Each structure stands twice: as structure tokens, then as C-alpha cells.
């Protein structure tokens, strides 16, 4: 399987659009499997470690003997999209389920810490991110890599092939824009 | 907005965020060129930017929703706890929609054992049907092999939260608590022990029904008797509710749940927990749970406790959700309820209530004003406990004396453990604190007498500081404790570097310790102004002024000390003690002005000090207060003399001498007064000499001499006494020289020299002592004076020999940087009289 994915990546970066369609389910499946595995294992208070997940998937899926710098960059790009898709799918399903029940407080444990991040509306974020990508496709990719794949500023710069300073600037302005868009959608 | 506009906005946003507010507007005007829509867009994003700093910076949420476990599908995460995560789930077979809670245990638990124990217990757990116990429906393992339990979904608030939110009175709380007891008793009669009872495991529904969750779950994870699961237990649960036998890893029985019920009842009634553990280390938690006696509920409600940086439990916060008034709450709790709670909480399982039903019944008795079964611990019992507690302290003390390092480490560890639950067990804490303090001080003083003990003494101080620092960082709530801490820091500072005491010579360290003490007390004073605290603080500032690094800082400290003392004196007009206190503060402040070289200001302050000391002595009439008056007179006299106001100086000095003479007559055995008298006499002699009244001056110095000789002979090792004796001879020699009685003068100087430096001239070759240089120069002066009078060339030659000797000592001092600028004049005089080479 490692060889398949490596070849598909190479074909895709060579301009073969079909290769991506074949690549997606492979990467998606692996990421999902890893996500579930990690979720159960993580300590409370920690949530999904996207970076670790993507790196692990990379090691599993890519034939390390033939790996090139470009392969890695492309893979991260794909993986970030995949994680975004996984999360949005789950969030949609979750929202449907939630509409049935009321929002009562349930205390379970003194020590439980429900992260504020959980309140983030992933579906709304996804919509806003699509709008941002129409204004500035590069910023869309930056957010995908930073937030969904958990890459650092430097790693993101490496994957896209721009300077870290640009990534930082675009990331900050993108956050401001997305934050405002999401706050707007909160209002009735 | 289109993509091109966005590029402008993006650029502007980035630039504007780095501009000062006043530059920002101008910049935006320029960049937007009148386009109001762009301007508005940028403005709105700028404010979003401020709030969005943390936005999207964390990891994205987890995708676990939708996973199927058996017949159930996860729909939402409810929360995460020590044991694992709890999810909301629905039956997925569409047969009927029932919502349940699913608890998935974390990896790392002994999965196989948990699952097999679950199979064994499943029947009994599933059969428990009680209106106040959450049902357990099912269990199994996830596709990843993690155990999970399907339970009744209960929505509500925790027991304590529910009662507080509804401002339940004590009676209402007790009624609700009895339902909990009844549910626990139901389970106990089926031989199911909960083992992890705590308010968060008891939810109260909107209808006001308590529901106990997780019955039997804890047992699945910790089999009886083994130590290992206990470690796990402490890690994953809230040890504040754990019983002594549980933390010791002993087999648990229904009495364990009785104990936890006691903790819950304690919290329900008082808002406090019997212990607030800050350490999760098993042995430390165990130490507290097994040894510390909880404070009575009726008295704990008076406490203020800081349980988290943003959460304080205060008498007000406790009373306001219960009986309204603190006094009323205390009255309700004291007596029967104190006894009931403490009986449930006894360390010895045999001495608790024998069943939850019995506890419930005793509460029922209380509610119906019938005599309760619970009695306070009997006196013999408490006395026995006290002895066993103190045996521990004695053992620690013995250990410490035997082995300094090991012993102190023990004390410090004890103290740390105590620190973890300090607010609950203040008595014990105080024991440990006193123990540690006395270690430091009694010990240090003993050890200081041994030669080569420096390292050990430093270690003692270092350990004490570590202990105090850790205590200080966690005890900000308790003002009394803060004051104790400040006192301890002060004493550590004394050991580090208080002049006049056996100290480590670490003035920098002493300064730091005194500053800590001062900081703590300033804080205490802000929160609770009080006379004692002010007094303590003033003392700290005096110390700070004494050990200060630079003269200006010392000045500030001394000034603050005076200000505080003045406040105290104003608060207690006519109180002689506060006059005495202000007087001693002024004394230190004047010293600072002397060091700064501002003699006039020093005089002004000393005159103020005289008034305070006189007022103090009028009221107190003690020898000490009279002595202080004399000291004040002497200090004014010495200052006036320096300023050339000799008549004033003599006036004050004579009054001082009169007081000291009277004290010497009254207390002939007290050497202190004779010493005091000698200073008054020598200052008078000094002044008279400067006035040119040489014979009179000589008479005064000759009266000084026998007193100084007595002191010097009494303790040959006392360097200060030797020096004072020597200096007297040197002064006499100087005056005799002035009088032209050269040979007598030289003899007097030889006396001075022999007393101070018995080794004679040979020992002076490498001397680096400024006083040696001075006495050597004194010899030169007398011979030079003789030469000036007689033009005797031999005197000049001899004078030059002495000046030469003096100069070589001065030079050595200069080379090592050990010569103060004060001596510049003396050095110049010596060098002027040396032959030019």
C-alpha cells in the first residue's frame, strides 16, 4: 500500500487529476483509523493531536525509500484537507443528533475539563473557510494546514513554499477574518 | 468585497496592527482613499484581531461522534474525567429511542481484568433498582478494546451545586442527604460498596431526587487487598473523599462509604472539605488522610479558604447559601451536627457509624430534636491521640539532633505534607512549623559554636528557606500564617547576616530574607491593619536599614520604619512604649543620615529622639528607658561636638553622665551601665580636648580607663573590649602629646599598642588593619609635635620612622582596596611629614 500511495502522489503532483480521486480514500481511511485509535488513547484534557496523526499517517502510507521533499509537502496538503473533511462530516452528524435533545447541564466529574475549543462550530468554520478561499486561496490552504493538520508556521511555509513571515501574516489576518465571520453567524 | 479589495484590506490590517492608535487613523485614511466600505471592513477586522489571538490555535475537536458501541450510537461527548470519557448515546436499532450515558474507560486500566470482573458482577449491578441509584444497563469493549459501561442518563447538578444554587437550609440539606444514605444502605445490603462516593457522583435531578452514579464501577477497577490498584485509585479519583483504609491500600468495606458520606456531609454543611489535598502523591495524601484530625464543622465555617486562584470560600459565601447569618449557621452546626459528622469521619473504621442507615437515623434524630448517638471523642481517647502525635514530633526532634541534615529533611518533609492541608489542620501545621523553626534557630546557635560548621549552617538556612518559600507561595489566604512566615523569614535573615549576632556573613541573603518578610507584612497590613503587624514591620525595616547594600536604600527603610512607628504613636497618644518605639526608629534613621554625611539632619532627628525617649522614661521609669535617655543625650552631644557646638555638646553629655552614674550606683553589678558611663566620659573628654581644655579632658579619660580595663580583662577574647581599652590609652597619649609630656605620651601609646597587638612590631609587617596604621601615625604625631616644640632632630627622625611604618600599612590597604575615603586626611598628613624622596 505504501508504494501505491507514493506513486499516486507522484502522479498527482505530475498533474494527473484522477490520481487524487484514488488517493483520497486511502489517506482518509488511514487517518480515520488513526484518529479513532488516538482518541481513545489520549489523556483527558488533550484532544486529537493532528500533527502526530498526520505524521504517523505519512510514515504508514508513504514508501520512505522513494520519498522526496515534494511528496511530503503534497501529502501534508492532502492530509490537511482530509482531516478537515473528517471533522466536518462528524460535526454535521453531531448537529443532526443534537437537534433531537435538549441542552441540559450534566455534571459527571469534578475533574472534567470540557475544552472551550469544543464549542467551535466546525461546520460554520468550513463554510467561512470556503469563502476565504475564494478571496485568497493561499490563505485557505494556510488555515487548513495550521488548524486541521496542526502544522507549525515553519512547516506550513515549507509545504506551500513561501516564507514563514508571509505565513504568519496571512495566518493572523485569516484568523481575524474567520473569527469575525463566525461571530456574525452566531447572531440570530 | 472582491479578491483585489481583500489584498488591500489584508495589507492594511497587518500594517495598522503595528501602529500606535494616533498613527492608525491617518494611515487608514490614506490607504482607503475615501472608500468608506474598506475603512469599515478594516475597522471591524482590527477589533476582531484583538479577540482572535487564541482562535484556532488549539487542536481541532475530535471526531468520535457517531461511533457505534453495541446497540448504542454515540451522539455527543458529555465530559472527560480521570477514568475516561462519558458520552451521550442513543439506541441505534430504531426499536425505541432511549438516551443513555456511555462511559468509556481510558486505556491503561487493566482492561482484561476489568472486563472479566464486570462479567462476574454484571448480574448484581444490573439488578440494583432503587429510585436514587443510577441504573447500569450494559457493558462491553469498544472496537479498540476499551471497556465501556452503558448507564442511565441522568441530567442534573451535583449534590453540592444543587443545594447551593437553591440556597438550601441546613435542614433541607440534611433531608436530601438522608435519601443518599438510604440509597447507599440499599446497595450495602446487596454487598455492593461504591468506593468512590463524592458530590459529583451524586446528581440531583430537576425534580429534586438525588441519583447515585457509578455504583460498583470502582470495584471493577481495584480488586481488594492489592497495593497497585490503590496507586491507580489515588491517581484517578478525588482523594479528598477517600478513607484512610483506602489510601493505605487495605481491603475496603461498607465503612469506607460511610467515611466518604461523612466527607460529603461535611462539605454539604460547611462548604469546606475536611482536607484540601494539594499533593497527588500517595504517601503525602495518605499522611494527611490518616493522621490529621478534621476541624469541627461549626468552627471551619469561620474560615476563608482559597481553593483556586479564582475561587475563595469565605464565611459570607458559605453562610449566604445556607442560613444567611454566619452566627446562626455556627449555632446550628455546633454540638450534635459536629458530633455526627466527626463520627462518620473517624480514622478508625470500627468507630464510625456501623451502617449508612445508622447515620441516616442519627440525622433523623437530630431533625426531630431527639438525642443523637454521636458523642465527641472522650478525653482519655484524645489524650492518647495527642501523645501519639507528639511522639512523632519528639522522634523528629531526636532525629534532627542526631543527624542535622537527615533530621531537617525530615522536618521539612513533614512540613510540606502539613502544608498540603494547612487550612484544615492548622494545629498540626503549627507544630511542624515550630519544630522547623526551632530546628533552625536553636540548632543553628548550637552548631555555630562548633568550628568548621559553616557548611552545615548554610545547609540549615538553605533548607529553611526552601521550606519557607514553598509555604509562602501557597499560603496567601491566611493572615496569621503570613505573619508567622514573615517572622520566620526575619529569623532566617538574622542567622544569615545580622550584625552583632553569630551570623553567616551573608548580608545579601539576609537582605533578601528581610525583604521577603517586609513584603509579606506590607501585604498583611494592607488587608488587615493591626498594631502588632505594624510593630513587626517596623522591626523588619530596622533590620533592612542595618544590612542594606547602599546608603540610600538603607535610608528609605529607616524612614519607613519611623513612619510606621509615628503612626503607632499617634494611634496611642501618651503610651510610653510607643514613644520608646518611635525613639528607637529615629535612632536608626539618624544613623543613616550620619552615613550619608548629613550631620545637621542627623542632629535634628536626634533631638526629636531625645523628646521621645524622655517621654518614654517618664512613663516607664525602668532602667532601660532611663538608659535610652542617656544614649539619646550622648548621641546629641557627640553630634554637637562634631559640628563644633561644644557648649551644647557638653550640656547633653553631662546630663548623660549624670544618668549613667545614677544607674551605676543603683545597679553596681550590672556592667552595662559602667560601660555606658565610660562612653559618656570619653565623649566629654573628646569634646574638652577639641575645646583646648586638655587637663580637664585628661581627667575624663583617666576616669574611663579603669572601666575599660575591667572589661578587657574580664574577657581577653572579646576584641571589642580590647579595642576600647586600647583606644583609651591612645587618646590619653594624644592629649599628653598635646601637653608636651612626650615620654608619658609615648608610654601611653605603647600601652595602647601592647593591648591591641601583643605580638609587637614584628607582627605588623603584613598588617592590613587601619587602626594599626592610625596608632603608628599617633606615635609619629607625638614625636613630630616634640620636634616642632624642641627642634630636636632625633625626634623628627623617629617621627619619620613611625610615619613610614604607618604609611606602609596604609599602602597595603590601598593596594587591596580596603582603605576608606574617611582616612584620606590622615594619610595626607602622614605623607606630608615624610621626607620627600
PDB file of C-alpha atoms in Angstrom, chain B residues 569-760:
ATOM      1  CA  UNK B 569       2.455  56.607  68.488  1.00  0.00           C
ATOM      2  CA  UNK B 570      -0.327  58.758  67.064  1.00  0.00           C
ATOM      3  CA  UNK B 571      -2.796  55.894  67.483  1.00  0.00           C
ATOM      4  CA  UNK B 572      -1.874  55.531  71.156  1.00  0.00           C
ATOM      5  CA  UNK B 573      -1.176  59.005  72.495  1.00  0.00           C
ATOM      6  CA  UNK B 574       0.546  59.005  75.855  1.00  0.00           C
ATOM      7  CA  UNK B 575       1.601  55.366  75.628  1.00  0.00           C
ATOM      8  CA  UNK B 576       5.238  55.417  76.806  1.00  0.00           C
ATOM      9  CA  UNK B 577       6.057  52.241  74.870  1.00  0.00           C
ATOM     10  CA  UNK B 578       5.087  53.768  71.563  1.00  0.00           C
ATOM     11  CA  UNK B 579       7.311  56.757  72.403  1.00  0.00           C
ATOM     12  CA  UNK B 580      10.168  54.374  73.087  1.00  0.00           C
ATOM     13  CA  UNK B 581       9.490  52.607  69.835  1.00  0.00           C
ATOM     14  CA  UNK B 582       9.448  55.806  67.819  1.00  0.00           C
ATOM     15  CA  UNK B 583      12.625  56.855  69.593  1.00  0.00           C
ATOM     16  CA  UNK B 584      14.496  53.740  68.525  1.00  0.00           C
ATOM     17  CA  UNK B 585      13.284  54.182  64.953  1.00  0.00           C
ATOM     18  CA  UNK B 586      14.583  57.735  64.949  1.00  0.00           C
ATOM     19  CA  UNK B 587      17.873  56.453  66.276  1.00  0.00           C
ATOM     20  CA  UNK B 588      18.338  54.195  63.239  1.00  0.00           C
ATOM     21  CA  UNK B 589      17.231  56.940  60.861  1.00  0.00           C
ATOM     22  CA  UNK B 590      19.790  59.349  62.308  1.00  0.00           C
ATOM     23  CA  UNK B 591      22.484  56.691  61.788  1.00  0.00           C
ATOM     24  CA  UNK B 592      21.557  56.676  58.108  1.00  0.00           C
ATOM     25  CA  UNK B 593      21.985  60.458  57.896  1.00  0.00           C
ATOM     26  CA  UNK B 594      25.350  60.183  59.597  1.00  0.00           C
ATOM     27  CA  UNK B 595      26.402  57.638  56.970  1.00  0.00           C
ATOM     28  CA  UNK B 596      25.176  59.951  54.244  1.00  0.00           C
ATOM     29  CA  UNK B 597      27.290  62.698  55.809  1.00  0.00           C
ATOM     30  CA  UNK B 598      24.303  64.928  56.602  1.00  0.00           C
ATOM     31  CA  UNK B 599      25.211  65.686  60.199  1.00  0.00           C
ATOM     32  CA  UNK B 600      22.777  68.566  60.619  1.00  0.00           C
ATOM     33  CA  UNK B 601      19.811  66.455  59.630  1.00  0.00           C
ATOM     34  CA  UNK B 602      21.101  63.720  61.913  1.00  0.00           C
ATOM     35  CA  UNK B 603      21.174  66.223  64.783  1.00  0.00           C
ATOM     36  CA  UNK B 604      17.631  67.341  64.108  1.00  0.00           C
ATOM     37  CA  UNK B 605      16.408  63.763  64.200  1.00  0.00           C
ATOM     38  CA  UNK B 606      18.372  63.022  67.358  1.00  0.00           C
ATOM     39  CA  UNK B 607      16.783  65.976  69.093  1.00  0.00           C
ATOM     40  CA  UNK B 608      13.388  64.546  68.194  1.00  0.00           C
ATOM     41  CA  UNK B 609      14.571  61.218  69.512  1.00  0.00           C
ATOM     42  CA  UNK B 610      15.563  62.850  72.846  1.00  0.00           C
ATOM     43  CA  UNK B 611      11.980  64.050  73.285  1.00  0.00           C
ATOM     44  CA  UNK B 612      10.544  60.605  72.584  1.00  0.00           C
ATOM     45  CA  UNK B 613      12.981  58.892  74.922  1.00  0.00           C
ATOM     46  CA  UNK B 614      12.265  61.366  77.717  1.00  0.00           C
ATOM     47  CA  UNK B 615       8.517  60.838  77.345  1.00  0.00           C
ATOM     48  CA  UNK B 616       9.032  57.092  77.374  1.00  0.00           C
ATOM     49  CA  UNK B 617      11.197  57.162  80.519  1.00  0.00           C
ATOM     50  CA  UNK B 618       8.720  59.432  82.330  1.00  0.00           C
ATOM     51  CA  UNK B 619       6.067  56.789  81.892  1.00  0.00           C
ATOM     52  CA  UNK B 620       8.120  53.635  82.200  1.00  0.00           C
ATOM     53  CA  UNK B 621      10.783  54.680  84.747  1.00  0.00           C
ATOM     54  CA  UNK B 622      12.652  51.456  84.001  1.00  0.00           C
ATOM     55  CA  UNK B 623      16.455  51.353  83.967  1.00  0.00           C
ATOM     56  CA  UNK B 624      16.296  50.527  80.309  1.00  0.00           C
ATOM     57  CA  UNK B 625      14.190  53.545  79.429  1.00  0.00           C
ATOM     58  CA  UNK B 626      16.447  55.796  81.509  1.00  0.00           C
ATOM     59  CA  UNK B 627      19.470  54.309  79.804  1.00  0.00           C
ATOM     60  CA  UNK B 628      17.886  55.147  76.455  1.00  0.00           C
ATOM     61  CA  UNK B 629      17.536  58.766  77.513  1.00  0.00           C
ATOM     62  CA  UNK B 630      21.230  58.828  78.334  1.00  0.00           C
ATOM     63  CA  UNK B 631      22.051  57.224  74.989  1.00  0.00           C
ATOM     64  CA  UNK B 632      19.963  59.878  73.252  1.00  0.00           C
ATOM     65  CA  UNK B 633      21.756  62.656  75.130  1.00  0.00           C
ATOM     66  CA  UNK B 634      25.100  61.144  74.230  1.00  0.00           C
ATOM     67  CA  UNK B 635      24.218  60.908  70.557  1.00  0.00           C
ATOM     68  CA  UNK B 636      23.151  64.565  70.502  1.00  0.00           C
ATOM     69  CA  UNK B 637      26.280  65.523  72.436  1.00  0.00           C
ATOM     70  CA  UNK B 638      28.544  63.682  70.002  1.00  0.00           C
ATOM     71  CA  UNK B 639      26.847  65.328  67.016  1.00  0.00           C
ATOM     72  CA  UNK B 640      27.024  68.818  68.519  1.00  0.00           C
ATOM     73  CA  UNK B 641      30.662  68.200  69.273  1.00  0.00           C
ATOM     74  CA  UNK B 642      31.353  67.213  65.645  1.00  0.00           C
ATOM     75  CA  UNK B 643      29.622  70.381  64.494  1.00  0.00           C
ATOM     76  CA  UNK B 644      31.797  72.470  66.840  1.00  0.00           C
ATOM     77  CA  UNK B 645      28.916  73.418  69.167  1.00  0.00           C
ATOM     78  CA  UNK B 646      30.983  72.431  72.172  1.00  0.00           C
ATOM     79  CA  UNK B 647      28.896  74.136  74.880  1.00  0.00           C
ATOM     80  CA  UNK B 648      25.729  72.378  73.697  1.00  0.00           C
ATOM     81  CA  UNK B 649      27.646  69.153  73.440  1.00  0.00           C
ATOM     82  CA  UNK B 650      28.925  69.389  76.991  1.00  0.00           C
ATOM     83  CA  UNK B 651      25.470  70.184  78.309  1.00  0.00           C
ATOM     84  CA  UNK B 652      23.974  66.994  76.825  1.00  0.00           C
ATOM     85  CA  UNK B 653      26.966  64.861  77.715  1.00  0.00           C
ATOM     86  CA  UNK B 654      26.929  65.960  81.358  1.00  0.00           C
ATOM     87  CA  UNK B 655      23.233  65.079  81.619  1.00  0.00           C
ATOM     88  CA  UNK B 656      24.015  61.676  80.137  1.00  0.00           C
ATOM     89  CA  UNK B 657      26.879  61.090  82.538  1.00  0.00           C
ATOM     90  CA  UNK B 658      24.618  62.029  85.472  1.00  0.00           C
ATOM     91  CA  UNK B 659      22.023  59.441  84.457  1.00  0.00           C
ATOM     92  CA  UNK B 660      24.629  56.731  83.862  1.00  0.00           C
ATOM     93  CA  UNK B 661      26.324  57.462  87.192  1.00  0.00           C
ATOM     94  CA  UNK B 662      22.974  57.141  88.950  1.00  0.00           C
ATOM     95  CA  UNK B 663      22.333  53.802  87.197  1.00  0.00           C
ATOM     96  CA  UNK B 664      25.787  52.542  88.147  1.00  0.00           C
ATOM     97  CA  UNK B 665      25.043  53.395  91.783  1.00  0.00           C
ATOM     98  CA  UNK B 666      21.659  51.684  91.690  1.00  0.00           C
ATOM     99  CA  UNK B 667      22.872  48.609  89.843  1.00  0.00           C
ATOM    100  CA  UNK B 668      26.514  48.162  90.812  1.00  0.00           C
ATOM    101  CA  UNK B 669      26.560  44.588  89.492  1.00  0.00           C
ATOM    102  CA  UNK B 670      25.434  45.492  86.004  1.00  0.00           C
ATOM    103  CA  UNK B 671      28.491  46.004  83.868  1.00  0.00           C
ATOM    104  CA  UNK B 672      26.348  47.507  81.100  1.00  0.00           C
ATOM    105  CA  UNK B 673      25.831  50.766  82.986  1.00  0.00           C
ATOM    106  CA  UNK B 674      29.537  51.132  83.714  1.00  0.00           C
ATOM    107  CA  UNK B 675      30.236  50.671  80.014  1.00  0.00           C
ATOM    108  CA  UNK B 676      27.603  53.269  79.174  1.00  0.00           C
ATOM    109  CA  UNK B 677      29.183  55.642  81.649  1.00  0.00           C
ATOM    110  CA  UNK B 678      32.598  55.123  80.063  1.00  0.00           C
ATOM    111  CA  UNK B 679      31.254  56.285  76.683  1.00  0.00           C
ATOM    112  CA  UNK B 680      29.762  59.447  78.169  1.00  0.00           C
ATOM    113  CA  UNK B 681      33.038  60.201  79.901  1.00  0.00           C
ATOM    114  CA  UNK B 682      35.175  59.607  76.823  1.00  0.00           C
ATOM    115  CA  UNK B 683      32.890  61.734  74.627  1.00  0.00           C
ATOM    116  CA  UNK B 684      33.171  64.514  77.194  1.00  0.00           C
ATOM    117  CA  UNK B 685      36.943  64.124  77.142  1.00  0.00           C
ATOM    118  CA  UNK B 686      36.962  64.271  73.361  1.00  0.00           C
ATOM    119  CA  UNK B 687      34.918  67.488  73.373  1.00  0.00           C
ATOM    120  CA  UNK B 688      37.055  69.128  76.035  1.00  0.00           C
ATOM    121  CA  UNK B 689      40.204  68.274  74.098  1.00  0.00           C
ATOM    122  CA  UNK B 690      38.759  69.929  70.991  1.00  0.00           C
ATOM    123  CA  UNK B 691      37.942  72.966  73.116  1.00  0.00           C
ATOM    124  CA  UNK B 692      41.600  73.053  74.117  1.00  0.00           C
ATOM    125  CA  UNK B 693      40.811  72.149  77.748  1.00  0.00           C
ATOM    126  CA  UNK B 694      43.499  69.476  77.778  1.00  0.00           C
ATOM    127  CA  UNK B 695      43.870  68.927  81.537  1.00  0.00           C
ATOM    128  CA  UNK B 696      40.138  68.538  82.014  1.00  0.00           C
ATOM    129  CA  UNK B 697      39.996  66.197  79.030  1.00  0.00           C
ATOM    130  CA  UNK B 698      42.761  64.097  80.522  1.00  0.00           C
ATOM    131  CA  UNK B 699      40.849  63.791  83.794  1.00  0.00           C
ATOM    132  CA  UNK B 700      37.793  62.449  81.977  1.00  0.00           C
ATOM    133  CA  UNK B 701      39.835  59.910  80.012  1.00  0.00           C
ATOM    134  CA  UNK B 702      41.555  58.759  83.211  1.00  0.00           C
ATOM    135  CA  UNK B 703      38.097  58.010  84.645  1.00  0.00           C
ATOM    136  CA  UNK B 704      37.327  55.972  81.537  1.00  0.00           C
ATOM    137  CA  UNK B 705      40.436  53.866  81.842  1.00  0.00           C
ATOM    138  CA  UNK B 706      39.612  51.614  84.853  1.00  0.00           C
ATOM    139  CA  UNK B 707      36.204  50.737  83.407  1.00  0.00           C
ATOM    140  CA  UNK B 708      37.702  49.778  80.078  1.00  0.00           C
ATOM    141  CA  UNK B 709      40.474  47.809  81.726  1.00  0.00           C
ATOM    142  CA  UNK B 710      37.949  45.862  83.744  1.00  0.00           C
ATOM    143  CA  UNK B 711      36.024  44.954  80.606  1.00  0.00           C
ATOM    144  CA  UNK B 712      39.126  43.935  78.695  1.00  0.00           C
ATOM    145  CA  UNK B 713      40.472  41.770  81.494  1.00  0.00           C
ATOM    146  CA  UNK B 714      37.111  40.109  82.081  1.00  0.00           C
ATOM    147  CA  UNK B 715      37.140  38.601  78.593  1.00  0.00           C
ATOM    148  CA  UNK B 716      40.525  38.565  76.846  1.00  0.00           C
ATOM    149  CA  UNK B 717      38.863  37.110  73.748  1.00  0.00           C
ATOM    150  CA  UNK B 718      36.411  39.979  73.412  1.00  0.00           C
ATOM    151  CA  UNK B 719      38.013  42.058  70.696  1.00  0.00           C
ATOM    152  CA  UNK B 720      35.730  44.991  71.113  1.00  0.00           C
ATOM    153  CA  UNK B 721      36.635  45.271  74.780  1.00  0.00           C
ATOM    154  CA  UNK B 722      40.352  45.065  73.952  1.00  0.00           C
ATOM    155  CA  UNK B 723      39.989  47.699  71.287  1.00  0.00           C
ATOM    156  CA  UNK B 724      38.065  50.076  73.584  1.00  0.00           C
ATOM    157  CA  UNK B 725      40.762  49.708  76.242  1.00  0.00           C
ATOM    158  CA  UNK B 726      43.499  50.315  73.690  1.00  0.00           C
ATOM    159  CA  UNK B 727      41.796  53.362  72.195  1.00  0.00           C
ATOM    160  CA  UNK B 728      41.508  54.965  75.629  1.00  0.00           C
ATOM    161  CA  UNK B 729      45.261  54.702  76.091  1.00  0.00           C
ATOM    162  CA  UNK B 730      45.816  56.125  72.601  1.00  0.00           C
ATOM    163  CA  UNK B 731      43.599  59.139  73.399  1.00  0.00           C
ATOM    164  CA  UNK B 732      45.439  59.706  76.669  1.00  0.00           C
ATOM    165  CA  UNK B 733      48.701  59.502  74.734  1.00  0.00           C
ATOM    166  CA  UNK B 734      47.443  62.072  72.247  1.00  0.00           C
ATOM    167  CA  UNK B 735      46.479  64.544  74.956  1.00  0.00           C
ATOM    168  CA  UNK B 736      49.793  64.048  76.785  1.00  0.00           C
ATOM    169  CA  UNK B 737      51.494  64.761  73.462  1.00  0.00           C
ATOM    170  CA  UNK B 738      49.450  67.947  73.089  1.00  0.00           C
ATOM    171  CA  UNK B 739      50.569  68.876  76.599  1.00  0.00           C
ATOM    172  CA  UNK B 740      54.202  68.332  75.590  1.00  0.00           C
ATOM    173  CA  UNK B 741      54.637  65.426  78.014  1.00  0.00           C
ATOM    174  CA  UNK B 742      56.316  63.402  75.289  1.00  0.00           C
ATOM    175  CA  UNK B 743      57.731  60.477  77.219  1.00  0.00           C
ATOM    176  CA  UNK B 744      54.473  59.882  79.116  1.00  0.00           C
ATOM    177  CA  UNK B 745      52.644  60.177  75.820  1.00  0.00           C
ATOM    178  CA  UNK B 746      54.855  57.582  74.146  1.00  0.00           C
ATOM    179  CA  UNK B 747      54.419  55.269  77.131  1.00  0.00           C
ATOM    180  CA  UNK B 748      50.617  55.600  76.852  1.00  0.00           C
ATOM    181  CA  UNK B 749      50.778  54.749  73.156  1.00  0.00           C
ATOM    182  CA  UNK B 750      52.944  51.729  73.887  1.00  0.00           C
ATOM    183  CA  UNK B 751      50.245  50.610  76.303  1.00  0.00           C
ATOM    184  CA  UNK B 752      47.646  51.075  73.566  1.00  0.00           C
ATOM    185  CA  UNK B 753      49.792  49.126  71.178  1.00  0.00           C
ATOM    186  CA  UNK B 754      50.521  46.215  73.525  1.00  0.00           C
ATOM    187  CA  UNK B 755      46.863  45.721  74.393  1.00  0.00           C
ATOM    188  CA  UNK B 756      45.770  45.535  70.812  1.00  0.00           C
ATOM    189  CA  UNK B 757      48.741  43.836  69.187  1.00  0.00           C
ATOM    190  CA  UNK B 758      50.550  41.715  71.772  1.00  0.00           C
ATOM    191  CA  UNK B 759      52.873  40.338  69.043  1.00  0.00           C
ATOM    192  CA  UNK B 760      54.598  43.722  68.882  1.00  0.00           C
TER     193      UNK B 760
END
